[in-house]
Coordinates of C-alpha atoms and ligand atoms in Angstrom, one line a residue:
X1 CA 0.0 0.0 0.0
X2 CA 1.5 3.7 -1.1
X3 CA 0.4 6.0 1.0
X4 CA -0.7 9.2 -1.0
X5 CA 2.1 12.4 -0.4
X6 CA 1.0 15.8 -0.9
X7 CA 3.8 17.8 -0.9
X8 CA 3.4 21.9 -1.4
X9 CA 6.6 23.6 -3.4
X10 CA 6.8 26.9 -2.2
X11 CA 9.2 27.8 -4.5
X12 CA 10.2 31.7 -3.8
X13 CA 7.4 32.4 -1.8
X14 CA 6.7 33.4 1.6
X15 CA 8.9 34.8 4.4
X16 CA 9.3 33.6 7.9
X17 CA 6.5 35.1 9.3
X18 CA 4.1 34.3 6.4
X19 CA 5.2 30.4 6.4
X20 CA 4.4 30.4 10.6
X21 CA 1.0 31.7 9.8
X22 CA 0.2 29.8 6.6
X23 CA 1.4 26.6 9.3
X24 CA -0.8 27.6 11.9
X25 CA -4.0 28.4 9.5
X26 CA -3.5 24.8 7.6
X27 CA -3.1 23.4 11.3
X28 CA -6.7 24.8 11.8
X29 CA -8.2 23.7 8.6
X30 CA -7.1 20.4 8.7
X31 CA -8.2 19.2 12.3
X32 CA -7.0 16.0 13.8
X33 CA -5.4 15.2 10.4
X34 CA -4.8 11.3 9.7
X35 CA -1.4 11.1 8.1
X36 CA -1.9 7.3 7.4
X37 CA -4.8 8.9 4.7
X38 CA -2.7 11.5 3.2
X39 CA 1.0 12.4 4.2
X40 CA 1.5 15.8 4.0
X41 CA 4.7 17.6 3.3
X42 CA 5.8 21.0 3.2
X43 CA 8.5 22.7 1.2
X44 CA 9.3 26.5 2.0
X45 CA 12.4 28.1 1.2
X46 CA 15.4 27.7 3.2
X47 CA 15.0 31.0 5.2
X48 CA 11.7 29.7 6.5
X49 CA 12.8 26.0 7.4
X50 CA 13.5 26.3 11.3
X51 CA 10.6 28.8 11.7
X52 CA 8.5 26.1 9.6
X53 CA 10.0 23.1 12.0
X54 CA 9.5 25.1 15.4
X55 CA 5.9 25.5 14.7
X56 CA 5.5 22.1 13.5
X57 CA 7.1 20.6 17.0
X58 CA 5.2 23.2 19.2
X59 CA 1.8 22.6 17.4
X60 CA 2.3 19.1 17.3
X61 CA 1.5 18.9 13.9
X62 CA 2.4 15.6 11.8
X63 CA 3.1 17.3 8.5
X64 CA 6.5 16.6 7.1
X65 CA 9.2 19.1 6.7
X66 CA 10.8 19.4 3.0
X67 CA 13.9 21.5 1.4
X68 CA 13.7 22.3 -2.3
X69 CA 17.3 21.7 -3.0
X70 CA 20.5 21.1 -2.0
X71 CA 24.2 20.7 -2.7
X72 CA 25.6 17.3 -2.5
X73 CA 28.7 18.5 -0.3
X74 CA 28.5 18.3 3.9
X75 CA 30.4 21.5 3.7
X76 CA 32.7 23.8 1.6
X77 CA 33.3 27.0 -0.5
X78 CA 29.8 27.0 -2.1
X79 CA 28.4 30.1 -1.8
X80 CA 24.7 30.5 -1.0
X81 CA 24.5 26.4 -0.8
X82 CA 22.8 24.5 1.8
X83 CA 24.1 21.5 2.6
X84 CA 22.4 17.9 3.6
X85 CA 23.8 18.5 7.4
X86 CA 22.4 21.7 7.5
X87 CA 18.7 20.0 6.3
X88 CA 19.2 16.8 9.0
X89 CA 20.0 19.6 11.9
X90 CA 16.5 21.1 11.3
X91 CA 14.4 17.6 11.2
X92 CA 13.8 18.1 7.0
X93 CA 13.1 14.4 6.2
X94 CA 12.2 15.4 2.4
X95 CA 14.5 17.0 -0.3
X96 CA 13.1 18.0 -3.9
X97 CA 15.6 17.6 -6.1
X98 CA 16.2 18.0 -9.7
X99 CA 13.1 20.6 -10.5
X100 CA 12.6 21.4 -14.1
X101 CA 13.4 25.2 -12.8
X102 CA 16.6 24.3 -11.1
X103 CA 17.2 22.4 -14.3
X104 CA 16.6 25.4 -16.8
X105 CA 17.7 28.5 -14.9
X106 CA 20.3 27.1 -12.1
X107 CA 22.2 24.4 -14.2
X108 CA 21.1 20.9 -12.6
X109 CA 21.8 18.1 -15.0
X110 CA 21.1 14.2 -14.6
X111 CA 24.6 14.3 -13.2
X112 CA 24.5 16.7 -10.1
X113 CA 20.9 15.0 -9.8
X114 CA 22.1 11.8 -9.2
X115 CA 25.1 13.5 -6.7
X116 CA 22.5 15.0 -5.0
X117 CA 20.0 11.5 -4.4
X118 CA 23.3 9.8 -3.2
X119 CA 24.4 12.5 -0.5
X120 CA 20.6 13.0 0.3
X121 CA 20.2 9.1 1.0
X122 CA 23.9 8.6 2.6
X123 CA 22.5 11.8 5.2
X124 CA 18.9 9.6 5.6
X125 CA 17.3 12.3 4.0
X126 CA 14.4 11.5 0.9
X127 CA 15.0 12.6 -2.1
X128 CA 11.5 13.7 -4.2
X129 CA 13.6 13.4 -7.4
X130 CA 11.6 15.6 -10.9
X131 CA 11.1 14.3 -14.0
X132 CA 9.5 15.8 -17.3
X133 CA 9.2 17.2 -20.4
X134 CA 9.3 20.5 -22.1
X135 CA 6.3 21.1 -24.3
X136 CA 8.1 20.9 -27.7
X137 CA 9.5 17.4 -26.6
X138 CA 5.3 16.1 -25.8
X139 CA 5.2 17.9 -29.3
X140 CA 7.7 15.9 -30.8
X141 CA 6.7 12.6 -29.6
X142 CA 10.0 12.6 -26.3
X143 CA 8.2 12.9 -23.3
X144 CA 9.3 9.0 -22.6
X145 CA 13.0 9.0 -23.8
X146 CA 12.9 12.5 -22.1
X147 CA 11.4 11.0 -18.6
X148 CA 13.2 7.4 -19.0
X149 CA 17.1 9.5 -18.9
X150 CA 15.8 11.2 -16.3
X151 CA 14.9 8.5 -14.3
X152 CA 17.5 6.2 -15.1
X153 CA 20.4 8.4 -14.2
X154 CA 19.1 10.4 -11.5
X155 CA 18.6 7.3 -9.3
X156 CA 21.9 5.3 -11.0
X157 CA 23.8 3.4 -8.3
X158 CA 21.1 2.9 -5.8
X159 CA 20.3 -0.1 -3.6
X160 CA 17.1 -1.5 -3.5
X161 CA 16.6 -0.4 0.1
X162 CA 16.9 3.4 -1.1
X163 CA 15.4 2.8 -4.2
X164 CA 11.9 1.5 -2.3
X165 CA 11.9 5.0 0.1
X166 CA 12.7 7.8 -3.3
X167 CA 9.8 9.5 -3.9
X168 CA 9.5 11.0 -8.5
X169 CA 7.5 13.9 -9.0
X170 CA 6.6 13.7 -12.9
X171 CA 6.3 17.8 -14.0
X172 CA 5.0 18.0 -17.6
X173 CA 7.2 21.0 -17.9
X174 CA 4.1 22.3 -20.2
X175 CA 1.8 22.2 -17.5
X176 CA 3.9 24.2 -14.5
X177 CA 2.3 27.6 -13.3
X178 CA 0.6 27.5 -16.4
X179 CA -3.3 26.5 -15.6
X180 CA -2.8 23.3 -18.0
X181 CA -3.1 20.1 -16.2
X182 CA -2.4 16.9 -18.2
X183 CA -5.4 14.8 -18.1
X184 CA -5.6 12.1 -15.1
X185 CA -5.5 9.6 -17.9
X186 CA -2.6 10.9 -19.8
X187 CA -0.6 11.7 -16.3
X188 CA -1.4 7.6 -15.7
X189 CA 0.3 6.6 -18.9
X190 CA 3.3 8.4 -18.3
X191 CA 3.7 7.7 -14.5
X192 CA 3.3 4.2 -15.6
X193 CA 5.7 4.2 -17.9
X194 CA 7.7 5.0 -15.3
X195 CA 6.8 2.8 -13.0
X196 CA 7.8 0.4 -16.0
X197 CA 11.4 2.1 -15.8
X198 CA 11.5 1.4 -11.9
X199 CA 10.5 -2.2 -12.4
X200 CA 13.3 -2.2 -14.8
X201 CA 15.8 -0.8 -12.7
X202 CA 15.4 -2.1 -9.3
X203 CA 12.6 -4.8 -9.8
X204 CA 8.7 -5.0 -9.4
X205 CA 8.8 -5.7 -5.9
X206 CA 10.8 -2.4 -5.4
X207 CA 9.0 -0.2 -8.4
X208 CA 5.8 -1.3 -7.1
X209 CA 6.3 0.4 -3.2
X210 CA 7.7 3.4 -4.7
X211 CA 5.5 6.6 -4.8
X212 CA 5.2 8.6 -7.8
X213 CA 3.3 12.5 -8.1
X214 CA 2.0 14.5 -10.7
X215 CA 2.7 18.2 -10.1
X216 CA 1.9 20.9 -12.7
X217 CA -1.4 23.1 -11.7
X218 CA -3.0 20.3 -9.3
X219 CA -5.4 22.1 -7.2
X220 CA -8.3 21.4 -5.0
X221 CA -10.6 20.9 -7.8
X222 CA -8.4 18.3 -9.8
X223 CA -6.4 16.9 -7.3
X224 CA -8.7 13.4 -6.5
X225 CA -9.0 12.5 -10.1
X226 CA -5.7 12.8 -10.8
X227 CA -4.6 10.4 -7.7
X228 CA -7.5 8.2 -8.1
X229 CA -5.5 7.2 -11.1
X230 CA -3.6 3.6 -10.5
X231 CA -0.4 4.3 -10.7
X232 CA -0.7 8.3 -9.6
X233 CA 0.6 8.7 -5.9
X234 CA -0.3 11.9 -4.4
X235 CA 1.1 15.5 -5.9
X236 CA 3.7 18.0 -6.0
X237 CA 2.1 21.5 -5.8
X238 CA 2.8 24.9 -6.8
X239 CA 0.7 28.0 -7.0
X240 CA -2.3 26.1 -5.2
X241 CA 0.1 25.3 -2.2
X242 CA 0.4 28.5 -1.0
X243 CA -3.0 29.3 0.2
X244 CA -3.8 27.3 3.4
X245 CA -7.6 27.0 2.5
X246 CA -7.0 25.5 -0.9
X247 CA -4.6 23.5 0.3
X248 CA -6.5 21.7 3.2
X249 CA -9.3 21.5 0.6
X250 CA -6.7 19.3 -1.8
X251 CA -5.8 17.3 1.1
X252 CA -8.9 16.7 2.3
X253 CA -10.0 15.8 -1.4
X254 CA -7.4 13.4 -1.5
X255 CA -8.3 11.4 1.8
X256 CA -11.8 11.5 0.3
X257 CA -13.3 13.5 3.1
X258 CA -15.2 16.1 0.9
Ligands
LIG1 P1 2.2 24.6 -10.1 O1 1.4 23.8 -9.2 O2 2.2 26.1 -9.7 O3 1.9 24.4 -11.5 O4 3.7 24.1 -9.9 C1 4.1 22.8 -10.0 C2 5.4 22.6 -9.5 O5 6.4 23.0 -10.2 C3 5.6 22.0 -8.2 O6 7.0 21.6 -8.0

């Protein structure tokens, strides 16, 4: 059984003070929230992570605590990079890695991907590694020799024990911050694809305990039917993450409680 993870990608959004309050108002939307239903995960920048963390522990609150990136060193002469040690010190269990927009505008390749699964993993931290394709290569027929690459060398040289706990967010680049959400059906096709690659990689066993997201404009009103799909394991959210109200909405849509 894979439990569904919604995980909210801030992205550049949100200061200190505005992640404490959005934690404390999605605190009181959601309740007594079940995280054996629906694991919830939230991603704020790195200035916000301890503030984010404090008012997790104080509240009690069982949501997960996620970075959006890292470098794959402990420590070093990296300007403006956060290292893994850095993420374990403040309790982040999750670590998005790979995002189509740290791909296009900050230089991540399948390469530093992969560096950056295998120091996440060798710290115990999760990687939620992104996969997807750019518009012109759904145009041109790519999206699985785009997605298969992707796949296959960001999680290259992985055991089977770390391979069953990674977490692959498929972002149709296409449909990122762009109010185009690929159909649950053709989200399915490609998320079992790579399911396929998984299998193919590590084995069925393995592939078939692994969670796998769709992210690109899920919101409250599309999330369900996009997880109610087979193979479709929860989401990666942008825009629709950063309002508490339509956020607990998606969740509770998800756990099937509206
Ligand atoms: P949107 O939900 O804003 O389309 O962003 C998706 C995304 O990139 C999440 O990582």
């Amino acid at each position: 059984m894979r439990t569904p993870l919604l995980a909210g990608n801030w992205k550049m959004n949100k200061t200190h003070l505005e992640a404490i309050h959005f934690v404390e108002q999605l605190g009181h939307e959601l309740g007594a929230h079940d995280p054996r239903k629906v694991e919830v995960v939230l991603c704020p920048p790195a200035t916000a992570l301890r503030s984010v963390q404090t008012t997790l522990d104080d509240r009690h609150q069982t949501f997960g605590l996620g970075a959006q990136n890292m470098h794959f060193e402990d420590s070093g002469a990296f300007t403006g990079e956060v290292s893994p040690l850095m993420l374990t010190a403040l309790h982040v269990k999750y670590v998005i890695l790979g995002h189509s927009e740290r791909r296009q505008m900050f230089g991540d390749t399948n390469e530093t991907v992969n560096q950056k699964v295998r120091a996440a993993f060798a710290h115990g931290l999760v990687p939620i590694m992104c996969c997807g394709e750019t518009d012109m290569e759904r145009t041109n027929e790519h999206t699985e020799a785009r997605v298969e690459g992707q796949v296959r060398e960001g999680l290259a040289g992985l055991t089977e024990a770390q391979a069953g706990q990674v977490v692959v967010a498929y972002e149709p680049i296409w449909a990122i911050g762009t109010g185009k959400t690929a159909t649950p059906e053709d989200a399915q096709t490609t998320i079992s694809f790579i399911r396929g690659v998984l299998t193919d990689l590590f084995s069925d066993d393995v592939a078939g305990g692994i969670r796998i997201l769709y992210g690109g404009s899920m919101k409250a009103g599309n999330a369900a039917s996009l997880v109610r799909q087979t193979d479709i394991d929860g989401g990666l959210i942008g825009g629709a993450s950063l309002d508490a109200g339509e956020f607990a909405a998606m969740v509770k849509a998800v756990a099937g409680e509206s």
